[in-house]
Coordinates of C-alpha atoms (C1' of nucleotides) in Angstrom, one line a residue:
Chain A
M1 CA 58.2 123.6 179.0
T2 CA 60.2 123.2 182.2
I3 CA 64.0 123.6 182.7
D4 CA 64.5 119.8 182.2
A5 CA 62.7 119.7 178.8
Q6 CA 65.0 122.7 177.8
R7 CA 68.0 121.1 178.7
R8 CA 67.4 118.0 176.7
A9 CA 67.4 116.8 173.2
P10 CA 64.0 118.1 171.9
L11 CA 61.2 115.1 171.3
S12 CA 60.9 113.6 168.1
R13 CA 58.8 110.4 166.6
E14 CA 62.3 109.4 165.8
R15 CA 63.7 109.6 168.9
V16 CA 60.9 108.0 170.8
L17 CA 61.0 104.8 168.3
S18 CA 64.3 104.3 168.9
A19 CA 64.2 104.5 172.5
A20 CA 61.5 102.4 172.3
I21 CA 63.8 100.0 170.4
G22 CA 66.4 100.1 173.4
I23 CA 64.0 99.7 175.8
A24 CA 62.9 96.3 174.3
D25 CA 66.4 95.1 173.6
E26 CA 67.6 95.9 177.0
S27 CA 64.4 94.1 179.0
G28 CA 61.8 92.9 176.7
V29 CA 58.5 94.2 175.0
A30 CA 56.7 93.6 177.9
S31 CA 58.5 96.5 179.7
L32 CA 57.9 99.0 177.0
T33 CA 55.4 101.1 178.2
M34 CA 54.7 105.0 177.7
R35 CA 56.1 105.7 180.9
K36 CA 59.0 103.9 181.0
L37 CA 59.3 105.2 177.5
A38 CA 59.3 109.0 178.8
E39 CA 61.6 108.4 181.4
R40 CA 64.2 106.9 179.0
L41 CA 63.8 110.4 177.4
D42 CA 63.8 112.6 180.3
S43 CA 60.6 113.4 179.8
E44 CA 56.9 112.6 181.0
A45 CA 54.5 110.1 179.4
M46 CA 52.1 112.7 178.2
S47 CA 54.6 114.5 175.9
L48 CA 55.1 111.6 174.2
Y49 CA 51.5 111.8 172.5
Y50 CA 52.6 114.9 170.9
H51 CA 55.1 112.6 168.5
V52 CA 53.2 109.6 168.4
S53 CA 49.5 109.0 168.3
N54 CA 49.6 106.2 171.0
K55 CA 51.0 103.0 172.0
E56 CA 49.7 101.1 168.8
D57 CA 51.4 103.8 166.6
V58 CA 54.5 103.3 168.8
L59 CA 54.6 99.5 168.1
D60 CA 53.7 100.5 163.8
G61 CA 56.5 102.8 164.1
V62 CA 59.2 99.8 166.0
V63 CA 58.1 97.6 162.9
D64 CA 58.5 100.2 160.3
A65 CA 62.2 101.4 162.0
I66 CA 63.5 97.7 162.2
T67 CA 62.3 97.2 159.0
Q68 CA 64.1 100.2 157.4
E69 CA 67.1 99.0 159.3
I70 CA 67.1 96.2 157.0
N71 CA 66.2 98.0 153.9
E72 CA 69.5 99.8 154.5
A73 CA 71.5 96.7 155.4
V74 CA 70.2 94.8 152.1
A75 CA 70.4 97.8 150.0
G76 CA 74.3 97.3 149.2
I77 CA 73.6 93.7 147.9
D78 CA 74.5 93.4 144.0
P79 CA 72.1 92.6 141.6
P80 CA 72.6 89.0 140.3
A81 CA 74.8 89.1 137.3
S82 CA 72.4 86.5 135.5
P83 CA 68.6 85.4 135.8
E84 CA 69.8 82.1 137.2
L85 CA 71.8 83.2 139.9
W86 CA 68.7 85.1 141.4
K87 CA 68.7 82.2 144.1
P88 CA 71.9 83.3 145.7
A89 CA 70.8 87.2 145.9
A90 CA 67.6 86.3 147.2
R91 CA 69.2 83.8 149.9
R92 CA 72.0 86.7 150.9
R93 CA 69.5 89.1 151.0
I94 CA 67.4 87.3 153.5
L95 CA 70.0 86.2 155.6
R96 CA 71.4 90.0 155.8
A97 CA 67.8 90.7 156.9
R98 CA 68.1 88.0 159.7
E99 CA 71.0 89.3 161.0
V100 CA 68.8 92.4 161.9
F101 CA 66.3 90.4 163.8
L102 CA 69.0 88.4 165.8
K103 CA 70.0 91.8 167.2
H104 CA 66.2 92.0 168.2
P105 CA 64.9 89.0 169.5
W106 CA 61.4 90.5 170.8
A107 CA 60.9 91.9 167.3
P108 CA 59.3 88.6 165.7
A109 CA 56.4 88.6 168.4
V110 CA 56.0 92.4 167.6
F111 CA 55.3 92.1 164.0
A112 CA 53.0 89.3 164.4
T113 CA 50.5 91.4 166.2
R114 CA 50.5 94.5 163.4
T115 CA 47.6 94.7 161.2
T116 CA 48.6 97.7 159.6
Q117 CA 50.6 97.7 156.3
S118 CA 54.2 99.2 157.2
M119 CA 55.7 101.0 154.2
Q120 CA 59.2 99.9 155.1
V121 CA 57.9 96.3 154.7
M122 CA 56.1 97.2 151.2
R123 CA 59.6 98.7 150.1
Y124 CA 61.4 95.3 151.5
Y125 CA 59.1 93.2 149.2
D126 CA 59.1 95.1 146.3
G127 CA 62.6 95.0 146.3
L128 CA 62.2 91.1 146.4
V129 CA 59.9 91.3 143.6
G130 CA 62.1 93.4 141.3
L131 CA 64.7 90.7 142.3
M132 CA 62.3 87.8 141.3
R133 CA 61.5 89.7 138.1
A134 CA 65.0 90.2 136.8
G135 CA 65.3 86.2 137.6
G136 CA 62.6 85.8 135.1
F137 CA 59.3 85.0 137.2
S138 CA 56.2 86.0 136.2
N139 CA 54.2 88.3 138.5
D140 CA 52.0 85.8 139.3
V141 CA 54.4 83.0 140.4
I142 CA 56.1 85.9 142.5
H143 CA 52.9 86.8 144.1
H144 CA 52.5 83.4 145.4
A145 CA 56.0 83.5 146.6
L146 CA 55.6 86.3 148.7
H147 CA 52.7 84.5 150.5
A148 CA 55.0 81.2 150.7
L149 CA 57.8 82.7 152.0
G150 CA 55.8 84.7 154.5
S151 CA 58.0 86.5 157.6
R152 CA 60.7 84.1 156.1
A153 CA 60.9 86.5 153.5
L154 CA 62.3 88.8 156.1
G155 CA 64.3 86.7 158.0
F156 CA 62.5 85.0 160.7
T157 CA 59.9 82.3 161.5
Q158 CA 57.5 81.0 164.0
E159 CA 59.0 78.4 166.0
L160 CA 56.9 76.6 168.2
F161 CA 58.8 73.1 168.2
D162 CA 61.9 74.0 170.6
P163 CA 62.4 71.5 173.0
G164 CA 64.1 72.9 176.2
N165 CA 64.4 76.2 174.3
G166 CA 67.7 75.7 173.2
Q167 CA 68.9 74.0 176.2
A168 CA 69.7 70.1 175.7
P169 CA 66.6 68.4 177.4
D170 CA 67.8 65.8 180.5
Q171 CA 68.1 62.2 180.2
D172 CA 65.4 61.9 183.0
A173 CA 62.9 64.3 181.4
L174 CA 63.3 62.8 178.0
A175 CA 62.4 59.3 179.5
A176 CA 59.3 60.3 181.5
M177 CA 58.3 61.6 178.0
A178 CA 59.0 58.8 176.3
E179 CA 55.4 56.7 177.1
H180 CA 53.4 59.7 175.7
L181 CA 55.8 61.2 172.8
P182 CA 57.3 58.1 171.7
H183 CA 58.3 59.3 168.2
L184 CA 59.3 62.6 169.0
V185 CA 61.7 61.0 172.1
G186 CA 63.2 58.6 169.8
M187 CA 63.9 61.5 167.2
L188 CA 65.6 63.5 170.0
A189 CA 67.7 60.6 171.3
E190 CA 69.1 59.6 168.1
V191 CA 69.5 63.5 166.9
A192 CA 71.4 64.1 170.6
H193 CA 73.3 61.0 169.9
D194 CA 74.5 62.2 166.6
D195 CA 75.9 65.4 168.0
P196 CA 76.8 64.9 171.7
G197 CA 79.5 67.5 171.8
S198 CA 77.0 70.2 171.0
T199 CA 77.2 73.2 173.3
L200 CA 75.5 75.6 171.7
G201 CA 72.1 74.2 172.6
W202 CA 69.9 71.8 171.3
C203 CA 69.0 73.2 168.0
D204 CA 71.3 75.4 165.8
D205 CA 68.8 78.5 164.7
Q206 CA 70.9 79.5 162.1
T207 CA 71.3 75.9 160.4
E208 CA 67.6 75.3 160.5
F209 CA 66.5 78.6 159.4
E210 CA 69.1 77.8 156.0
F211 CA 67.7 74.4 155.7
G212 CA 64.2 75.7 155.2
L213 CA 64.8 78.8 153.4
D214 CA 66.3 76.5 151.0
I215 CA 63.6 74.5 150.5
V216 CA 61.5 77.3 149.8
L217 CA 64.0 78.9 147.5
D218 CA 64.8 76.0 145.7
G219 CA 61.0 74.7 145.3
L220 CA 60.5 78.4 143.9
D221 CA 63.3 78.1 141.3
R222 CA 61.5 75.3 140.0
L223 CA 58.7 77.3 138.9
R224 CA 60.9 79.8 137.0
Chain B
M1 CA 30.9 81.1 199.4
T2 CA 28.0 83.5 198.2
I3 CA 24.3 82.0 197.1
D4 CA 25.6 83.2 193.6
A5 CA 28.7 81.2 193.6
Q6 CA 26.5 78.3 194.8
R7 CA 24.0 78.8 192.1
R8 CA 26.4 78.6 189.4
A9 CA 28.4 75.6 188.0
P10 CA 31.9 75.6 190.0
L11 CA 34.9 76.9 188.6
S12 CA 37.4 74.6 186.8
R13 CA 40.6 75.1 184.9
E14 CA 38.9 73.8 182.1
R15 CA 35.7 76.1 182.2
V16 CA 38.0 79.2 182.4
L17 CA 40.2 78.0 179.6
S18 CA 37.2 77.4 177.2
A19 CA 35.5 81.1 178.7
A20 CA 39.2 82.5 177.3
I21 CA 38.6 81.2 174.3
G22 CA 35.1 82.0 174.1
I23 CA 36.1 86.0 174.7
A24 CA 38.9 86.3 172.3
D25 CA 36.5 84.4 169.4
E26 CA 33.8 87.3 170.5
S27 CA 35.9 90.0 170.6
G28 CA 39.5 89.4 170.3
V29 CA 42.2 88.8 172.6
A30 CA 42.9 92.6 173.5
S31 CA 39.4 92.3 175.3
L32 CA 40.5 89.1 177.1
T33 CA 41.0 90.4 180.7
M34 CA 40.7 88.6 184.3
R35 CA 37.9 90.9 184.8
K36 CA 36.1 89.8 181.7
L37 CA 36.9 86.4 182.1
A38 CA 35.5 86.5 185.9
E39 CA 32.8 88.5 184.6
R40 CA 31.9 85.7 181.9
L41 CA 31.8 82.7 184.2
D42 CA 29.5 84.7 186.8
S43 CA 32.1 84.8 189.1
E44 CA 34.9 87.5 190.4
A45 CA 38.6 88.2 189.2
M46 CA 40.2 86.7 192.2
S47 CA 38.3 83.5 192.2
L48 CA 40.0 82.9 189.1
Y49 CA 43.3 82.6 191.0
Y50 CA 42.3 79.3 192.5
H51 CA 42.2 77.5 189.2
V52 CA 44.8 79.2 187.1
S53 CA 48.3 80.6 188.4
N54 CA 48.3 83.8 186.6
K55 CA 47.2 85.6 183.3
E56 CA 50.4 84.2 181.4
D57 CA 49.0 80.5 182.5
V58 CA 45.6 81.4 181.1
L59 CA 47.2 82.1 177.5
D60 CA 49.2 79.0 178.0
G61 CA 46.5 77.0 178.6
V62 CA 44.6 78.5 175.6
V63 CA 47.2 77.4 173.3
D64 CA 47.1 73.9 174.9
A65 CA 43.3 73.8 174.4
I66 CA 43.2 74.7 171.0
T67 CA 46.2 72.5 170.2
Q68 CA 43.8 69.7 172.3
E69 CA 41.1 70.2 169.6
I70 CA 43.8 70.1 166.8
N71 CA 45.0 66.6 168.3
E72 CA 41.3 65.6 168.3
A73 CA 40.3 66.7 165.1
V74 CA 43.6 64.8 163.5
A75 CA 42.9 61.9 165.2
G76 CA 40.6 59.9 162.7
I77 CA 43.0 60.6 159.7
D78 CA 43.9 57.1 158.6
P79 CA 47.7 56.5 158.3
P80 CA 49.2 56.2 155.1
A81 CA 48.7 52.7 153.4
S82 CA 52.3 52.7 151.8
P83 CA 55.2 55.2 152.8
E84 CA 55.1 57.2 149.6
L85 CA 51.7 58.2 150.9
W86 CA 53.3 60.0 153.7
K87 CA 52.8 63.2 151.6
P88 CA 48.9 63.5 151.2
A89 CA 48.6 61.9 154.7
A90 CA 50.9 65.1 156.3
R91 CA 48.9 67.4 154.1
R92 CA 45.2 66.1 155.3
R93 CA 46.7 66.4 158.8
I94 CA 47.7 69.9 158.2
L95 CA 45.3 71.2 156.7
R96 CA 42.9 69.6 159.0
A97 CA 44.6 71.7 161.7
R98 CA 44.4 75.0 159.9
E99 CA 40.7 74.4 160.2
V100 CA 40.6 75.1 163.9
F101 CA 42.8 77.9 163.2
L102 CA 40.2 79.3 161.0
K103 CA 37.7 79.2 164.2
H104 CA 40.2 81.3 165.9
P105 CA 42.1 84.1 163.9
W106 CA 43.2 85.7 166.7
A107 CA 45.5 82.4 168.1
P108 CA 48.3 82.8 166.0
A109 CA 49.5 86.1 167.6
V110 CA 49.1 84.3 170.9
F111 CA 51.2 81.5 169.8
A112 CA 53.6 83.9 168.6
T113 CA 54.0 85.1 172.6
R114 CA 54.4 81.6 174.2
T115 CA 57.9 80.6 175.5
T116 CA 57.0 77.2 177.3
Q117 CA 56.5 74.4 175.6
S118 CA 53.0 73.2 175.3
M119 CA 52.3 69.3 176.0
Q120 CA 49.5 69.3 173.4
V121 CA 51.7 71.0 170.9
M122 CA 54.3 68.0 171.3
R123 CA 51.8 65.5 171.1
Y124 CA 50.9 67.0 168.0
Y125 CA 54.4 67.0 166.4
D126 CA 55.0 63.4 167.8
G127 CA 52.1 62.7 165.5
L128 CA 53.7 64.1 162.8
V129 CA 57.1 62.5 163.3
G130 CA 55.2 59.2 163.5
L131 CA 53.6 60.0 160.2
M132 CA 57.2 60.8 158.5
R133 CA 58.9 57.6 160.1
A134 CA 56.5 55.7 158.3
G135 CA 57.2 57.3 155.4
G136 CA 60.7 56.5 155.4
F137 CA 62.4 59.6 156.5
S138 CA 65.5 59.4 158.8
N139 CA 65.3 61.1 162.3
D140 CA 67.6 63.7 161.1
V141 CA 65.9 64.6 158.2
I142 CA 62.5 64.8 160.7
H143 CA 64.1 67.0 162.9
H144 CA 64.9 69.9 160.1
A145 CA 61.7 69.1 158.6
L146 CA 59.8 70.2 162.1
H147 CA 62.0 73.2 162.0
A148 CA 61.2 73.8 158.2
L149 CA 57.7 73.8 158.6
G150 CA 57.6 75.6 161.8
S151 CA 53.9 76.7 162.2
R152 CA 52.8 76.0 159.1
A153 CA 53.0 72.2 160.4
L154 CA 50.3 73.6 162.8
G155 CA 48.0 75.3 160.0
F156 CA 49.2 78.9 160.2
T157 CA 51.8 81.4 158.7
Q158 CA 52.8 84.6 159.6
E159 CA 51.5 86.5 156.8
L160 CA 53.3 90.2 156.8
F161 CA 52.7 90.8 153.0
D162 CA 48.7 91.5 152.6
P163 CA 47.9 94.7 150.7
G164 CA 44.8 96.1 152.1
N165 CA 43.8 93.4 154.4
G166 CA 41.9 91.1 152.0
Q167 CA 40.5 94.3 150.2
A168 CA 41.3 94.9 146.6
P169 CA 43.4 98.0 146.7
D170 CA 41.9 100.8 144.9
Q171 CA 43.3 102.0 141.8
D172 CA 44.3 105.7 143.0
A173 CA 46.4 104.2 145.9
L174 CA 48.0 102.0 143.7
A175 CA 49.0 104.8 141.4
A176 CA 50.1 106.9 144.5
M177 CA 52.6 104.4 145.6
A178 CA 53.6 103.0 142.1
E179 CA 56.6 105.9 142.2
H180 CA 58.0 104.3 145.3
L181 CA 56.9 100.4 144.8
P182 CA 57.0 100.2 141.0
H183 CA 57.9 96.1 141.3
L184 CA 55.1 95.7 143.6
V185 CA 52.5 98.1 142.1
G186 CA 53.4 96.3 138.8
M187 CA 52.6 92.9 140.1
L188 CA 49.4 93.8 141.7
A189 CA 48.2 95.4 138.8
E190 CA 48.7 92.4 136.9
V191 CA 47.5 89.8 139.6
A192 CA 44.2 92.2 139.9
H193 CA 44.2 92.2 136.2
D194 CA 44.2 88.2 135.8
D195 CA 41.5 87.7 138.5
P196 CA 39.4 90.7 138.2
G197 CA 36.0 89.3 139.3
S198 CA 37.7 88.2 142.5
T199 CA 35.0 89.4 145.6
L200 CA 37.0 87.1 148.1
G201 CA 39.3 89.9 148.5
W202 CA 42.6 90.6 147.4
C203 CA 44.3 87.1 148.4
D204 CA 42.8 84.0 148.4
D205 CA 44.6 82.8 151.8
Q206 CA 43.4 78.9 151.5
T207 CA 45.5 79.1 148.2
E208 CA 48.3 80.8 148.9
F209 CA 48.6 78.4 152.5
E210 CA 48.2 75.3 150.3
F211 CA 50.7 76.8 147.8
G212 CA 53.5 77.4 150.1
L213 CA 52.8 74.1 152.0
D214 CA 53.3 72.0 149.0
I215 CA 56.7 73.8 148.2
V216 CA 58.1 72.6 151.7
L217 CA 56.6 68.9 151.4
D218 CA 57.2 68.4 148.1
G219 CA 61.1 69.7 148.9
L220 CA 61.1 67.4 151.9
D221 CA 59.7 64.5 149.7
R222 CA 62.9 64.7 147.6
L223 CA 65.2 64.5 150.6
R224 CA 63.6 61.1 151.8
Chain C
dA1 C1' 54.5 124.7 168.8
dC2 C1' 55.6 121.6 172.3
dC3 C1' 55.5 120.1 176.6
dT4 C1' 53.3 118.8 181.5
dG5 C1' 49.9 118.0 186.1
dA6 C1' 46.1 116.1 187.6
dA7 C1' 42.6 112.9 186.8
dC8 C1' 39.9 108.9 184.8
dA9 C1' 39.2 104.3 183.9
dC10 C1' 41.2 100.7 183.2
dC11 C1' 44.7 96.4 184.3
dG12 C1' 47.2 92.3 186.8
dT13 C1' 48.0 90.6 191.4
dT14 C1' 48.6 89.9 197.2
dC15 C1' 46.2 89.3 201.0
dA16 C1' 43.5 88.4 204.5
dA17 C1' 38.9 86.9 205.3
dG18 C1' 34.7 84.7 204.4
dT19 C1' 31.9 80.1 203.7
Chain D
dA1 C1' 38.3 73.3 199.3
dC2 C1' 36.7 77.1 197.2
dC3 C1' 35.6 82.0 196.8
dT4 C1' 35.5 87.1 197.6
dG5 C1' 36.1 91.9 199.1
dA6 C1' 38.9 95.6 199.4
dA7 C1' 43.6 97.5 198.5
dC8 C1' 48.0 98.5 195.9
dA9 C1' 50.8 99.3 191.9
dC10 C1' 50.6 99.8 187.7
dC11 C1' 48.9 100.6 182.5
dG12 C1' 47.0 103.9 178.4
dT13 C1' 45.0 108.0 177.8
dT14 C1' 42.0 113.0 177.8
dC15 C1' 42.0 117.2 179.0
dA16 C1' 42.8 121.5 180.7
dA17 C1' 46.4 124.3 181.3
dG18 C1' 51.6 125.9 181.2
dT19 C1' 55.7 128.4 178.7

DNA sequence: ACCTGAACACCGTTCAAGT
DNA sequence: ACCTGAACACCGTTCAAGT
């Protein structure tokens, strides 16, 4: 152990994982490398391997840590006072979880690449199952429900459609696309016209997330 | 140009992209490197850069190519004979798109990392907008609908919950988890009991996908 | 027990040079 | 116009060695 290593706080799995999240928050997952990670911890890349088995393990741990943050944020939510109230309770829970992802915009892409089960993710789903049980659902419907919600249960969705990445598309670009994408351009032109003062960007992510969530929750409620 | 380069078919963006898809199909995206790509094309890594600007461009192109495959697969679907029939038409369209993803199981993770808009993805959505217009939807609701469907419109979802990765969990593992995950384990035990002969794995992905899709489509239909 | 330096096999990519 | 070899700056990771 060098003098440097003695002076600083000792490494640990937790410190490695929280440093990894810090790097991704500040400069994106692409710049999360073992060497950068070590540098942020005033250490050497090879030292990490004593606390973490490899980079995949780091990413698994990051997913676990973020979901743990969600589990803590969600722990204080009151259980529904009566079965019919499962829906607002689930809604609150999911929107609370979403707040955590808003702090880590790179996280959905990392979650998408994981193949191993995260203990914390299972804990999160366990809570949701309990909520729906209390709401009067059968285990069979709950099982389908978990699949139907997918990542939406954790507070994020895969957005493939996001014209202009949150910026209003300019009229010239729209006109150029009109020939090949008549319906889409027509839709965008009308939606833009309806909401001309929007400076928040093209689509309000929060509104859209809640819209989709409510459709699924309402549909599930009908199956109770 | 060497003798090798003269003998083989000349490189082109299309050949590079279809080789990339071939590599990912056979051995996963992790093994899709510029050098492997060149090797498969009987060429050198550097030669690729004449046809493709960098690796990001390759991944963008792969997304475009796969969505083009979807657009071709979906082109032959008859438009609905009357407005109420928008739903079965949309359903057929989405399930057809899903078939393409079943051939490329690595593709959803790649789609998840893209930030630039794909022309082919916009074309796909354009068709869906047209379908919903004919079904009597307002542009405003269609806009919300695209967000609500998210990647599900293209035929895939983010499955974070998949106990045992498609294999039935063994009883010992379940018992060990029961203490910390009582609701989840209870659910799994009951669902397993209901369907003891299932050898296809724990969850039938196709059934679950259709279940979730129908909830969303039914919910949208109510907003017509 | 915990950390590290040197080294290896691999990346993506630039650049100048070939045909 | 199209392709390539050598080279660079970077990866993740192994292994033997330090304290």
